[in-house]
Coordinates of C-alpha atoms and ligand atoms in Angstrom, one line a residue:
M1 CA 33.7 -8.8 1.5
P2 CA 29.9 -8.5 1.4
N3 CA 28.6 -6.0 -1.1
Q4 CA 26.5 -3.0 -0.1
D5 CA 23.2 -4.7 -0.9
S6 CA 23.8 -7.2 2.0
Q7 CA 23.1 -4.4 4.4
R8 CA 19.7 -3.3 3.0
P9 CA 16.4 -4.7 4.3
A10 CA 14.5 -7.1 2.1
S11 CA 11.7 -4.6 1.3
E12 CA 14.2 -2.3 -0.4
R13 CA 16.0 -5.0 -2.3
H14 CA 13.2 -6.8 -4.2
V15 CA 10.1 -5.6 -5.9
P16 CA 7.5 -8.5 -6.0
V17 CA 6.3 -9.3 -9.5
L18 CA 2.6 -9.1 -10.4
L19 CA 1.9 -8.6 -6.7
D20 CA -1.8 -7.5 -6.8
R21 CA -2.7 -10.0 -9.5
C22 CA -1.2 -12.9 -7.4
V23 CA -3.0 -11.8 -4.3
N24 CA -6.3 -11.3 -6.1
L25 CA -6.1 -14.7 -7.7
L26 CA -5.5 -16.4 -4.3
A27 CA -8.3 -14.3 -2.6
P28 CA -11.4 -16.5 -3.5
G29 CA -9.8 -19.6 -2.0
I30 CA -9.0 -17.8 1.2
E31 CA -12.4 -16.2 1.4
R32 CA -14.1 -19.5 0.8
A33 CA -12.2 -21.0 3.8
N34 CA -13.3 -18.0 5.9
A35 CA -16.9 -18.4 4.8
E36 CA -16.7 -22.1 5.8
G37 CA -15.5 -21.1 9.3
R38 CA -12.0 -22.4 8.7
R39 CA -8.7 -20.6 9.0
A40 CA -7.2 -20.3 5.5
I41 CA -3.8 -21.8 4.9
V42 CA -1.6 -20.5 2.1
V43 CA 1.8 -21.8 1.2
D44 CA 4.4 -19.5 -0.4
C45 CA 6.7 -22.0 -2.0
T46 CA 9.3 -19.4 -2.9
L47 CA 9.5 -17.1 0.1
G48 CA 12.5 -15.2 -1.2
M49 CA 12.6 -11.8 0.5
G50 CA 9.0 -12.3 1.7
G51 CA 7.4 -9.6 -0.6
H52 CA 4.5 -11.7 -1.7
S53 CA 4.0 -13.3 1.7
E54 CA 4.0 -9.9 3.4
A55 CA 1.2 -8.6 1.1
I56 CA -0.9 -11.8 1.6
L57 CA -0.5 -11.5 5.4
Q58 CA -1.4 -7.8 5.4
R59 CA -4.6 -8.3 3.3
F60 CA -6.0 -11.4 5.1
E61 CA -5.9 -11.0 8.8
N62 CA -6.9 -14.5 9.8
L63 CA -4.8 -16.3 7.3
H64 CA -1.9 -18.6 8.3
L65 CA 1.1 -18.7 5.9
I66 CA 3.7 -21.4 5.4
G67 CA 6.8 -20.0 3.7
L68 CA 9.2 -22.4 2.0
D69 CA 12.7 -21.6 0.7
R70 CA 15.7 -23.8 0.1
D71 CA 18.0 -20.7 0.6
E72 CA 19.0 -20.0 4.3
Q73 CA 19.8 -16.4 3.5
A74 CA 16.3 -15.9 2.1
H75 CA 15.0 -17.1 5.5
E76 CA 17.1 -14.6 7.4
L77 CA 15.8 -11.7 5.4
A78 CA 12.2 -12.8 5.0
G79 CA 12.1 -13.8 8.7
A80 CA 13.0 -10.2 9.7
R81 CA 10.5 -8.7 7.3
L82 CA 7.7 -11.0 8.5
A83 CA 8.5 -10.7 12.2
P84 CA 5.3 -8.6 12.9
F85 CA 3.3 -11.7 11.7
Q86 CA 5.2 -14.3 13.7
D87 CA 2.1 -15.9 15.3
R88 CA 0.6 -16.5 11.9
I89 CA 3.6 -18.0 10.0
D90 CA 5.7 -21.1 9.7
L91 CA 8.9 -20.6 7.8
V92 CA 10.4 -23.9 6.8
H93 CA 13.8 -24.5 5.1
A94 CA 12.7 -27.0 2.4
V95 CA 12.7 -27.7 -1.3
Y96 CA 9.2 -27.0 -2.6
D97 CA 8.6 -30.5 -3.8
E98 CA 8.4 -31.4 -0.1
I99 CA 5.2 -29.3 0.2
A100 CA 2.8 -32.1 1.0
D101 CA 5.1 -33.5 3.8
V102 CA 5.6 -30.0 5.3
V103 CA 1.9 -29.3 5.4
E104 CA 1.2 -32.6 7.0
D105 CA 4.0 -32.3 9.5
L106 CA 2.6 -29.0 10.6
G107 CA -0.7 -30.7 11.2
F108 CA -2.8 -29.0 8.5
P109 CA -5.3 -31.3 6.7
G110 CA -5.3 -29.2 3.4
I111 CA -4.4 -25.8 2.0
D112 CA -6.3 -23.0 0.3
G113 CA -3.7 -21.4 -1.8
V114 CA -0.1 -21.9 -3.1
L115 CA 2.2 -19.4 -4.8
F116 CA 5.3 -20.2 -6.8
D117 CA 7.4 -17.2 -7.9
L118 CA 10.0 -19.3 -9.7
G119 CA 13.7 -18.8 -10.4
V120 CA 16.4 -16.8 -8.7
S121 CA 15.7 -13.9 -6.4
S122 CA 17.2 -10.4 -6.5
L123 CA 19.0 -11.5 -3.4
Q124 CA 20.8 -14.4 -5.1
L125 CA 21.7 -12.3 -8.2
D126 CA 22.9 -9.3 -6.2
E127 CA 25.0 -11.2 -3.7
R128 CA 28.0 -11.4 -6.0
E129 CA 29.9 -14.1 -4.1
R130 CA 27.1 -16.6 -4.7
G131 CA 28.2 -16.9 -8.4
F132 CA 24.7 -16.6 -10.1
A133 CA 25.6 -13.5 -12.1
Y134 CA 27.8 -13.5 -15.2
S135 CA 28.4 -9.8 -14.7
Y136 CA 30.4 -10.1 -11.5
D137 CA 33.5 -12.2 -10.9
A138 CA 32.9 -14.7 -8.1
P139 CA 33.4 -18.4 -7.3
L140 CA 31.4 -20.5 -9.6
D141 CA 28.8 -21.7 -7.1
M142 CA 25.1 -21.1 -8.1
R143 CA 23.6 -23.3 -5.3
M144 CA 20.4 -21.9 -3.9
D145 CA 21.0 -24.1 -0.8
T146 CA 24.6 -23.6 0.0
S147 CA 24.6 -26.5 2.5
V148 CA 24.2 -29.3 -0.1
G149 CA 25.0 -30.6 -3.5
P150 CA 27.5 -30.0 -6.2
T151 CA 28.4 -26.4 -7.3
A152 CA 28.5 -25.1 -10.9
E153 CA 32.3 -25.4 -10.6
D154 CA 31.9 -29.1 -9.9
L155 CA 29.7 -29.6 -13.0
V156 CA 31.8 -27.5 -15.3
N157 CA 35.0 -29.4 -14.4
D158 CA 33.7 -32.9 -13.9
L159 CA 30.9 -33.6 -16.4
D160 CA 31.9 -35.1 -19.8
R161 CA 31.4 -33.0 -22.9
D162 CA 28.2 -34.8 -24.0
E163 CA 26.6 -34.1 -20.7
L164 CA 27.7 -30.5 -20.7
L165 CA 26.3 -30.2 -24.3
R166 CA 23.0 -31.7 -23.3
I167 CA 22.6 -29.3 -20.3
I168 CA 23.6 -26.2 -22.2
R169 CA 21.5 -27.0 -25.3
Q170 CA 18.4 -28.3 -23.4
W171 CA 18.2 -25.9 -20.4
G172 CA 20.0 -22.9 -21.9
E173 CA 18.4 -23.3 -25.3
E174 CA 21.8 -22.1 -26.5
K175 CA 22.6 -22.3 -30.3
F176 CA 26.3 -22.5 -29.7
A177 CA 26.1 -25.3 -27.1
G178 CA 28.5 -27.5 -29.1
R179 CA 31.2 -24.9 -29.4
I180 CA 30.8 -23.9 -25.7
S181 CA 31.0 -27.4 -24.3
T182 CA 34.1 -28.2 -26.4
A183 CA 35.8 -24.9 -25.3
I184 CA 35.0 -25.7 -21.6
V185 CA 36.6 -29.2 -22.0
E186 CA 39.7 -27.7 -23.7
A187 CA 40.1 -24.9 -21.2
R188 CA 39.7 -27.1 -18.1
A189 CA 42.4 -29.5 -19.4
K190 CA 44.8 -26.6 -19.0
S191 CA 43.5 -25.4 -15.6
R192 CA 40.4 -25.8 -13.5
I193 CA 37.6 -23.3 -14.2
S194 CA 36.8 -21.9 -10.8
T195 CA 35.2 -18.4 -11.3
T196 CA 32.4 -16.9 -13.2
A197 CA 34.8 -14.6 -15.0
E198 CA 36.9 -17.6 -16.2
L199 CA 33.8 -19.3 -17.5
V200 CA 32.6 -16.1 -19.2
E201 CA 35.9 -15.7 -20.9
V202 CA 35.8 -19.3 -22.3
I203 CA 32.2 -18.7 -23.6
R204 CA 33.1 -15.3 -25.2
S205 CA 36.0 -16.9 -27.0
V206 CA 33.7 -19.1 -29.1
V207 CA 30.4 -17.1 -29.4
P208 CA 30.5 -15.0 -32.6
A209 CA 30.5 -11.2 -31.8
A210 CA 27.4 -10.7 -34.0
A211 CA 25.4 -13.3 -32.1
A212 CA 26.4 -11.7 -28.8
R213 CA 25.3 -8.3 -30.1
N214 CA 21.9 -9.6 -31.2
H215 CA 21.0 -12.0 -28.4
G216 CA 22.2 -10.4 -25.2
H217 CA 25.2 -11.4 -23.1
P218 CA 26.9 -14.4 -24.6
A219 CA 27.1 -16.2 -21.2
K220 CA 23.4 -15.6 -20.3
R221 CA 22.0 -18.9 -21.6
T222 CA 24.9 -21.1 -20.4
F223 CA 24.6 -19.6 -16.9
Q224 CA 20.8 -20.3 -16.9
A225 CA 21.5 -23.9 -17.9
L226 CA 24.1 -24.5 -15.2
R227 CA 21.8 -22.9 -12.6
I228 CA 19.0 -25.2 -13.6
A229 CA 21.3 -28.2 -13.4
V230 CA 23.0 -27.3 -10.1
N231 CA 19.6 -26.9 -8.4
E232 CA 17.8 -29.6 -10.4
E233 CA 15.2 -27.0 -10.9
L234 CA 13.0 -28.6 -13.5
D235 CA 12.9 -32.1 -11.9
V236 CA 11.9 -30.5 -8.7
L237 CA 9.2 -28.4 -10.4
E238 CA 7.9 -31.5 -12.2
R239 CA 7.1 -33.0 -8.8
A240 CA 6.1 -29.9 -7.0
I241 CA 3.2 -28.7 -9.2
P242 CA 1.1 -31.9 -8.9
A243 CA 2.0 -32.1 -5.2
A244 CA 0.7 -28.5 -4.6
M245 CA -2.4 -29.2 -6.7
G246 CA -3.0 -32.4 -4.7
A247 CA -2.8 -30.6 -1.3
L248 CA -5.6 -28.1 -2.2
N249 CA -8.9 -28.0 -0.5
I250 CA -11.9 -27.4 -2.9
G251 CA -11.9 -23.8 -4.0
G252 CA -8.1 -23.6 -3.3
R253 CA -5.8 -22.1 -6.0
V254 CA -2.3 -22.6 -7.2
V255 CA -0.6 -19.5 -8.9
V256 CA 2.6 -20.0 -10.7
M257 CA 5.0 -17.3 -12.2
S258 CA 7.5 -18.7 -14.6
Y259 CA 10.5 -16.9 -16.0
H260 CA 11.5 -19.1 -18.9
S261 CA 9.6 -21.4 -21.3
L262 CA 10.9 -24.6 -19.7
E263 CA 9.2 -23.8 -16.4
D264 CA 6.1 -22.6 -18.1
K265 CA 5.7 -25.8 -20.2
I266 CA 5.8 -27.9 -17.1
T267 CA 3.2 -25.8 -15.3
K268 CA 1.0 -25.7 -18.4
R269 CA 1.1 -29.5 -18.8
H270 CA 0.1 -30.2 -15.3
F271 CA -2.7 -27.6 -15.3
V272 CA -4.1 -28.9 -18.6
Q273 CA -3.9 -32.5 -17.4
G274 CA -5.7 -31.6 -14.2
S275 CA -8.4 -29.7 -15.9
T276 CA -9.2 -32.2 -18.7
S277 CA -12.0 -34.7 -18.3
S278 CA -10.9 -38.3 -18.6
A279 CA -14.2 -39.4 -20.2
P280 CA -13.5 -41.4 -23.3
P281 CA -14.3 -39.5 -26.5
G282 CA -18.0 -39.9 -27.5
F283 CA -19.1 -41.0 -24.1
P284 CA -22.7 -39.7 -23.8
V285 CA -22.6 -38.5 -20.2
E286 CA -19.6 -37.4 -18.1
L287 CA -19.4 -39.7 -15.0
E288 CA -18.3 -38.4 -11.7
E289 CA -15.1 -40.4 -11.9
H290 CA -14.2 -38.7 -15.2
K291 CA -14.7 -35.2 -14.1
A292 CA -11.7 -32.9 -14.0
E293 CA -10.6 -31.9 -10.5
Y294 CA -9.3 -28.5 -11.5
K295 CA -10.3 -25.5 -13.6
V296 CA -7.8 -23.2 -15.3
L297 CA -8.3 -19.6 -14.3
T298 CA -5.9 -17.9 -16.8
K299 CA -6.3 -17.6 -20.5
G300 CA -2.9 -18.6 -21.8
T301 CA -0.3 -16.8 -19.7
E302 CA -0.7 -13.4 -18.1
K303 CA 2.2 -10.9 -18.4
P304 CA 3.2 -7.9 -16.4
S305 CA 2.1 -4.5 -17.9
E306 CA 4.6 -2.3 -19.8
H307 CA 4.4 0.0 -16.8
E308 CA 5.5 -2.7 -14.3
I309 CA 8.3 -3.8 -16.6
A310 CA 9.5 -0.2 -16.9
E311 CA 9.6 0.0 -13.1
N312 CA 11.1 -3.5 -12.5
S313 CA 13.0 -5.0 -15.4
R314 CA 13.1 -8.4 -13.7
A315 CA 9.4 -8.7 -14.3
A316 CA 9.9 -8.6 -18.1
S317 CA 10.0 -12.4 -18.6
A318 CA 7.3 -13.3 -16.0
R319 CA 4.4 -15.5 -17.2
L320 CA 1.6 -16.3 -14.8
R321 CA -0.9 -19.2 -14.8
A322 CA -3.4 -20.3 -12.1
V323 CA -5.8 -23.2 -11.4
E324 CA -8.6 -23.8 -8.9
R325 CA -9.6 -27.1 -7.4
V326 CA -13.2 -27.7 -8.2
L327 CA -13.5 -31.4 -7.1
K328 CA -11.9 -33.7 -4.6
R329 CA -12.3 -37.4 -4.9
S330 CA -12.0 -39.2 -1.6
Ligands
SAM1 C1 12.0 -15.1 -7.3 S1 12.4 -15.5 -5.7 C2 10.9 -15.2 -4.8 C3 10.7 -13.8 -4.4 C4 9.5 -13.6 -3.5 N1 8.3 -13.9 -4.1 C5 9.5 -12.2 -2.9 O1 8.5 -11.5 -3.1 O2 10.5 -11.8 -2.2 C6 12.5 -17.2 -5.8 C7 12.9 -17.9 -4.4 O3 12.5 -19.2 -4.5 C8 13.5 -20.0 -3.9 N2 13.5 -21.3 -4.6 C9 13.8 -21.6 -5.9 N3 13.6 -22.9 -6.1 C10 13.2 -23.5 -5.0 C11 12.9 -24.8 -4.6 N4 12.9 -25.8 -5.4 N5 12.5 -25.0 -3.3 C12 12.4 -24.0 -2.4 N6 12.7 -22.7 -2.7 C13 13.1 -22.4 -4.0 C14 14.8 -19.3 -4.2 O4 15.8 -19.6 -3.3 C15 14.4 -17.8 -4.1 O5 14.6 -17.3 -2.8

């Protein structure tokens, strides 16, 4: 049975994180397009419930927005929310590393802004039956796109212990990954692990109570790891950031909000690479071909204020970075 949240409109279910800062960071790229007599194109790579997209469309009247999401349910909610802007939007069911193809297929030569608000949405966490949350009992699914790919249940029951260990250690940064993967393999030998509650029980049985008291819910990191694995989140992000940067017009900006250090590291590496001159050390003058094509706009990462975190606890782990394209080699 759907839980009560399913009935509520998107605007009541999700509070967009760092909303004003994101829109302000995108603004100069949009204004530059307007000043050049072009219609600005912005891609929201993580449409979710359309909160950021709605604010961008409201602030910039001429702008055209492309909204991507791999989750069909997000499209239903965001589509309803953004209906007043329907002649200025294209909502596309796609994985965000397809950004360049989507933009080209829609016939746009370049874009002026890209937003990534990474991770899971409130929608995915609150819809209990989707199996993202360790706090509700549900089928062990965790797919953002429920039309394709293996579920968390498939991974938990089919991967060998070493692969489970690698995933839980690397992507969950879980200290007890060894014990947890052994316990999973032992438990599934007795009966298939099919629900979130069954998996939580297995994890609880091997994580020391003191560790659970000090480091949050004992299943938190394993669930994060499985979610990343099911959706291949980091591999996709690794391709998507350079693809988004490459699609920018001069003056265009990419803004990324990460929710854990693995996402932020990938973002940082691509931003640093793109903004570093390739001139050999000691070269007297910087040749055109050595000049960096991007400029980093944020000092380290930016974080939400205490006030925003108090109002919206999901903002607590957000870390924002942004770059601008300053040069385009033909
Ligand atoms: C944190 S939510 C975005 C919330 C949105 N900014 C808002 O204001 O409502 C992240 C969204 O990105 C989507 N998503 C995550 N990874 C994706 C990917 N690789 N490709 C496309 N969409 C993705 C998720 O399905 C989810 O709906």
